[in-house]
Amino acid sequence: MTSRNLGIICGGSGSSKFVTALSSYLSSSSVTPMFVANVADNFWHYGLYICPDVDILMYALGGLLDQEKGWGIKNDTSNFLRYYSLFNQGDAWFNLGDADLALSLRRTELINQGWKLARITEHFQQFFQIKEPIIPATEDDVQTYIKTPNGKMHLQEFWVKNKGIPDVLGIEHKGCSRARASEKLLSAISERALILPANPVSSILPTVRLKGVNETLRKARVVIAISPFVGGKPFSGPAAKFMRALGIEQSSFGVAKLYSDFLKILLVDSIEEEEIIKNVRDLGIECVKTNIRISTLKDKKRIVREISQLL
Ligand code: FO1
């Protein structure tokens, strides 16, 4: 029997609107959505194991996400940060709200008791009564490091502490070549996969480069990606800077090239130029023009309907 699963490969803030739209409007009779979380921006900080993209995904599905910031829990307080900063000469650069802190602390306790990240994530998913599975891409240690003229730094240090300002000389997904993809991830994407708008270099590559993922995607019946670019501008984050550092065109065409091993259909914005569409099609990838700047309920329902028709 063939599966009716749809493996949805997610990043962080840029993916969150699509996550809530898919969870609300994808008819369960057509496919079963399974959300795959990037783990390469996880890091240890304040003595805690923090998983930003796993949590953004979980808070979006649980209806708790601070939509304005695109991360963290809405209406969260910041007492911990205020006091920590007093005790540490003002250095509390990663804005972990109090509720977010409590979750990270509990996760760290469970890790110290020997629980794996997938089990911990399932535990929180049940707590927040989220019906869709959230699958951390791997249990192995994969971390994105940014090479700058001042040395190598973790993605969070580059993006949050240094505000994405340093020049980028290269990007390394430490541990990625040896890491094994989660079996649940491979099963989720085996027939149908959807790659949400996210930083292609720091949020999607660490998942699709895991052992077995590329090959599974190539064999899948359909692999759709929604471009994270509208014209020459990414939805959010340092996507353009990272692509430039890798020598990849900073556009929807660059994204198509990066995913060209396995991508069958790319959804690009309606303002995208004809030359971009032609270049994508010349790669053998179908290119569908639509409005990917979803903000209203109507936009969200429409994009989910369009995706469903392509599956
Ligand atoms: N992003 C920021 O730009 N500044 C922050 O202080 C920050 C805190 C934060 C706390 C919890 C969390 O789950 C995410 C948080 N993010 C913050 C987002 C995160 O750093 C990145 O946007 C993602 O890792 C990129 O995918």
XYZ file of C-alpha atoms and ligand atoms in Angstrom:
337
model
C 0.000 0.000 0.000
C 1.412 3.441 -0.882
C 1.519 6.033 1.875
C -0.517 9.218 1.714
C 2.037 11.024 3.864
C 3.286 14.478 3.032
C 6.706 15.121 4.565
C 6.972 18.865 5.120
C 10.578 20.036 5.471
C 10.563 23.212 7.576
C 12.905 25.966 8.656
C 12.188 28.609 11.294
C 10.341 31.927 11.147
C 10.029 31.999 7.315
C 8.123 28.690 7.370
C 5.777 29.415 10.274
C 2.851 30.993 8.366
C 2.816 28.061 5.945
C 2.947 25.590 8.849
C -0.228 27.033 10.392
C -1.953 27.271 6.993
C -1.171 23.630 6.156
C -2.197 22.425 9.588
C -5.520 24.305 9.406
C -6.569 23.734 5.803
C -4.894 20.621 4.420
C -7.706 18.135 4.228
C -6.768 15.046 6.224
C -8.596 12.953 3.637
C -6.068 13.947 0.954
C -2.730 13.540 2.768
C -1.320 13.266 6.282
C 1.064 16.155 6.988
C 4.238 15.280 8.917
C 6.449 18.202 9.876
C 10.228 17.779 9.754
C 12.282 20.160 11.915
C 15.772 21.460 11.206
C 18.086 20.687 14.132
C 21.285 22.342 12.875
C 20.603 25.614 14.659
C 20.192 23.862 18.041
C 22.774 24.948 20.569
C 23.760 24.931 24.226
C 23.315 28.293 25.923
C 22.507 29.439 29.488
C 23.328 25.809 30.412
C 20.303 24.657 28.369
C 19.767 22.733 25.154
C 17.845 25.189 22.938
C 16.162 24.022 19.708
C 14.899 27.187 17.953
C 13.465 25.636 14.770
C 11.872 22.679 16.584
C 10.242 25.145 18.984
C 9.119 27.626 16.300
C 7.406 24.709 14.549
C 5.870 23.406 17.785
C 4.635 26.845 18.890
C 3.198 27.528 15.413
C 1.283 24.216 15.409
C 0.191 24.713 19.018
C -1.112 28.246 18.313
C 1.394 29.727 20.794
C 3.901 31.365 18.439
C 4.629 35.071 18.748
C 3.673 35.792 15.120
C 5.146 39.269 15.126
C 8.681 38.143 15.985
C 8.329 34.778 14.243
C 9.851 32.974 17.244
C 9.152 32.509 20.959
C 5.843 32.257 22.811
C 3.295 35.067 22.500
C 2.866 37.272 25.598
C 5.887 35.615 27.234
C 7.597 37.554 30.043
C 11.340 38.219 30.361
C 12.159 38.139 34.092
C 14.858 35.524 33.662
C 16.661 37.599 31.032
C 16.476 40.752 33.130
C 18.062 39.062 36.165
C 20.541 36.968 34.192
C 21.744 40.111 32.481
C 22.263 41.772 35.921
C 24.359 38.821 37.090
C 26.334 38.655 33.830
C 27.351 42.275 33.092
C 24.452 42.818 30.680
C 25.324 39.911 28.426
C 22.061 38.062 27.754
C 22.038 38.211 23.963
C 19.717 35.287 23.259
C 16.176 36.431 24.088
C 14.684 33.412 25.753
C 11.339 34.308 27.355
C 10.330 32.777 30.704
C 7.932 30.152 29.291
C 10.411 29.328 26.532
C 13.106 28.989 29.185
C 10.960 26.581 31.230
C 10.468 24.384 28.164
C 14.198 24.397 27.336
C 15.013 23.576 30.963
C 12.597 20.620 30.999
C 14.035 19.417 27.657
C 17.558 19.616 29.107
C 16.460 17.624 32.198
C 15.002 14.914 29.935
C 18.205 14.834 27.833
C 20.166 14.367 31.042
C 17.845 11.456 31.879
C 18.793 9.845 28.545
C 15.761 10.779 26.430
C 16.305 11.298 22.677
C 15.196 14.535 20.992
C 12.417 12.791 18.992
C 10.881 11.363 22.202
C 11.136 14.711 23.994
C 9.528 16.491 21.028
C 6.685 13.941 20.941
C 6.187 14.457 24.678
C 5.776 18.252 24.213
C 3.657 17.730 21.092
C 1.210 15.682 23.193
C 1.322 18.253 25.984
C 0.351 21.018 23.508
C -2.279 18.687 21.934
C -0.707 18.970 18.488
C -2.124 16.261 16.250
C 0.555 16.322 13.542
C 3.896 14.584 14.124
C 6.946 16.845 14.528
C 10.050 14.962 13.438
C 13.520 16.276 14.375
C 15.585 15.573 11.228
C 18.257 13.568 13.067
C 19.326 12.477 16.551
C 22.973 13.079 15.627
C 24.845 16.279 16.377
C 24.676 18.588 13.333
C 25.411 22.293 13.778
C 25.697 25.172 11.346
C 28.840 27.263 11.694
C 29.556 30.487 9.824
C 33.100 31.309 8.742
C 33.805 35.036 9.148
C 37.005 37.127 8.997
C 36.983 36.958 12.841
C 36.817 33.164 12.902
C 34.100 30.536 12.951
C 30.914 31.079 14.951
C 27.683 29.176 15.550
C 24.706 30.321 13.439
C 22.935 31.782 16.510
C 26.061 33.691 17.474
C 26.322 35.067 13.936
C 22.636 35.915 13.500
C 21.490 36.917 16.987
C 24.619 38.013 18.921
C 26.338 39.673 15.941
C 23.072 40.659 14.179
C 24.185 38.996 10.925
C 26.708 41.812 10.331
C 30.076 39.998 9.853
C 31.159 39.138 6.320
C 30.475 35.502 5.490
C 33.349 33.516 3.992
C 31.705 30.102 4.137
C 29.163 27.878 5.854
C 29.827 24.522 7.483
C 27.259 21.949 8.555
C 29.401 20.283 11.200
C 28.620 16.592 11.637
C 26.237 16.486 8.660
C 28.170 14.059 6.444
C 28.195 11.386 9.182
C 24.716 12.036 10.577
C 21.885 9.587 9.950
C 18.454 10.889 9.014
C 15.622 9.864 11.302
C 13.744 6.803 9.956
C 10.504 8.731 10.452
C 11.825 11.523 8.230
C 12.719 9.066 5.438
C 9.305 7.450 5.676
C 7.481 10.827 5.742
C 9.110 12.019 2.488
C 9.087 8.697 0.642
C 6.095 9.539 -1.606
C 5.441 13.267 -1.309
C 7.549 16.093 0.056
C 7.081 19.810 0.434
C 9.946 22.177 1.246
C 8.716 25.344 2.945
C 10.244 28.806 2.468
C 13.266 28.975 4.750
C 16.925 29.834 4.505
C 18.006 27.233 1.912
C 21.593 27.147 3.189
C 21.199 27.116 6.976
C 17.705 25.617 7.421
C 17.073 23.229 4.503
C 20.517 21.942 3.433
C 21.303 20.489 6.890
C 18.195 18.277 6.508
C 18.422 17.345 2.813
C 22.152 16.580 3.116
C 21.574 13.914 5.778
C 22.354 10.386 4.627
C 19.512 8.907 2.590
C 17.417 12.080 2.245
C 18.573 13.160 -1.227
C 18.117 9.626 -2.573
C 14.653 9.252 -1.008
C 13.556 12.615 -2.406
C 14.770 11.648 -5.888
C 12.589 8.527 -5.788
C 9.518 10.335 -4.411
C 6.460 10.829 -6.613
C 6.418 14.591 -6.075
C 8.760 17.093 -4.430
C 7.505 20.671 -4.270
C 9.365 23.671 -2.843
C 8.021 27.133 -2.137
C 10.682 29.703 -2.914
C 11.916 31.780 0.049
C 12.591 34.651 -2.396
C 10.201 37.284 -3.674
C 12.057 38.964 -6.511
C 15.642 39.325 -5.304
C 14.696 39.464 -1.606
C 14.408 36.565 0.853
C 11.366 36.341 3.186
C 13.561 36.711 6.275
C 17.037 36.089 7.631
C 20.469 35.941 6.013
C 19.581 33.700 3.028
C 21.023 36.087 0.415
C 24.296 36.542 2.343
C 24.770 32.779 2.767
C 23.970 32.034 -0.896
C 26.419 34.714 -2.044
C 29.114 33.116 0.126
C 28.478 29.775 -1.588
C 28.579 31.396 -5.048
C 24.878 30.708 -5.688
C 22.585 33.253 -7.356
C 20.449 34.962 -4.681
C 17.079 34.321 -6.275
C 14.385 31.693 -6.824
C 16.575 30.349 -9.636
C 19.483 29.932 -7.191
C 17.150 28.015 -4.860
C 15.997 25.775 -7.739
C 19.639 25.038 -8.602
C 20.436 24.200 -4.990
C 17.517 21.702 -4.867
C 17.856 20.548 -8.512
C 18.916 16.971 -7.598
C 15.404 16.141 -6.435
C 13.051 19.094 -7.004
C 10.082 18.551 -9.342
C 8.013 21.729 -8.832
C 8.971 25.200 -7.589
C 6.301 27.694 -6.506
C 7.476 31.259 -7.085
C 5.813 34.574 -6.451
C 3.579 36.205 -9.063
C 5.972 39.187 -9.315
C 8.856 36.909 -10.357
C 10.401 37.804 -13.741
C 9.869 35.601 -16.808
C 13.625 35.070 -17.133
C 13.726 33.424 -13.681
C 10.800 31.150 -14.624
C 12.524 30.179 -17.877
C 15.832 29.469 -16.128
C 14.073 27.252 -13.556
C 12.244 25.354 -16.329
C 15.543 24.901 -18.211
C 16.717 22.877 -15.190
C 13.831 20.469 -15.879
C 11.858 21.785 -12.903
C 8.216 22.805 -13.298
C 7.764 26.405 -12.167
C 4.360 27.602 -10.920
C 3.680 31.305 -10.430
C 1.364 32.258 -7.572
C 1.100 34.718 -4.708
C 3.375 33.250 -2.012
C 3.117 36.336 0.236
C 0.334 34.859 2.342
C -1.103 37.084 5.052
C -4.907 36.789 5.051
C -6.999 33.717 5.776
C -8.059 33.747 2.127
C -4.388 33.662 0.973
C -3.673 30.753 3.311
C -6.652 28.695 2.108
C -5.758 29.406 -1.526
C -2.094 28.386 -1.258
C -3.019 25.152 0.552
C -5.602 24.378 -2.166
C -2.983 25.015 -4.876
C -0.444 22.771 -3.135
C -3.066 19.999 -2.699
C -3.800 20.063 -6.435
C -0.103 19.442 -7.189
C 0.247 16.452 -4.835
N 16.056 35.258 16.863
C 16.559 36.494 16.987
O 16.796 37.162 15.987
N 16.837 37.018 18.245
C 16.605 36.315 19.386
O 16.907 36.794 20.475
C 16.000 35.021 19.254
C 15.647 34.283 20.361
C 14.999 33.042 20.181
C 14.575 32.312 21.288
C 13.945 31.101 21.126
C 13.737 30.593 19.837
O 13.112 29.412 19.704
C 14.158 31.310 18.723
C 14.775 32.535 18.888
N 15.198 33.275 17.781
C 15.751 34.517 17.945
C 15.042 32.758 16.421
C 16.240 31.943 15.959
O 17.457 32.417 16.390
C 16.417 31.902 14.439
O 15.532 32.695 13.763
C 16.308 30.522 13.916
O 17.184 29.662 14.568
C 16.616 30.481 12.423
O 15.944 29.469 11.898
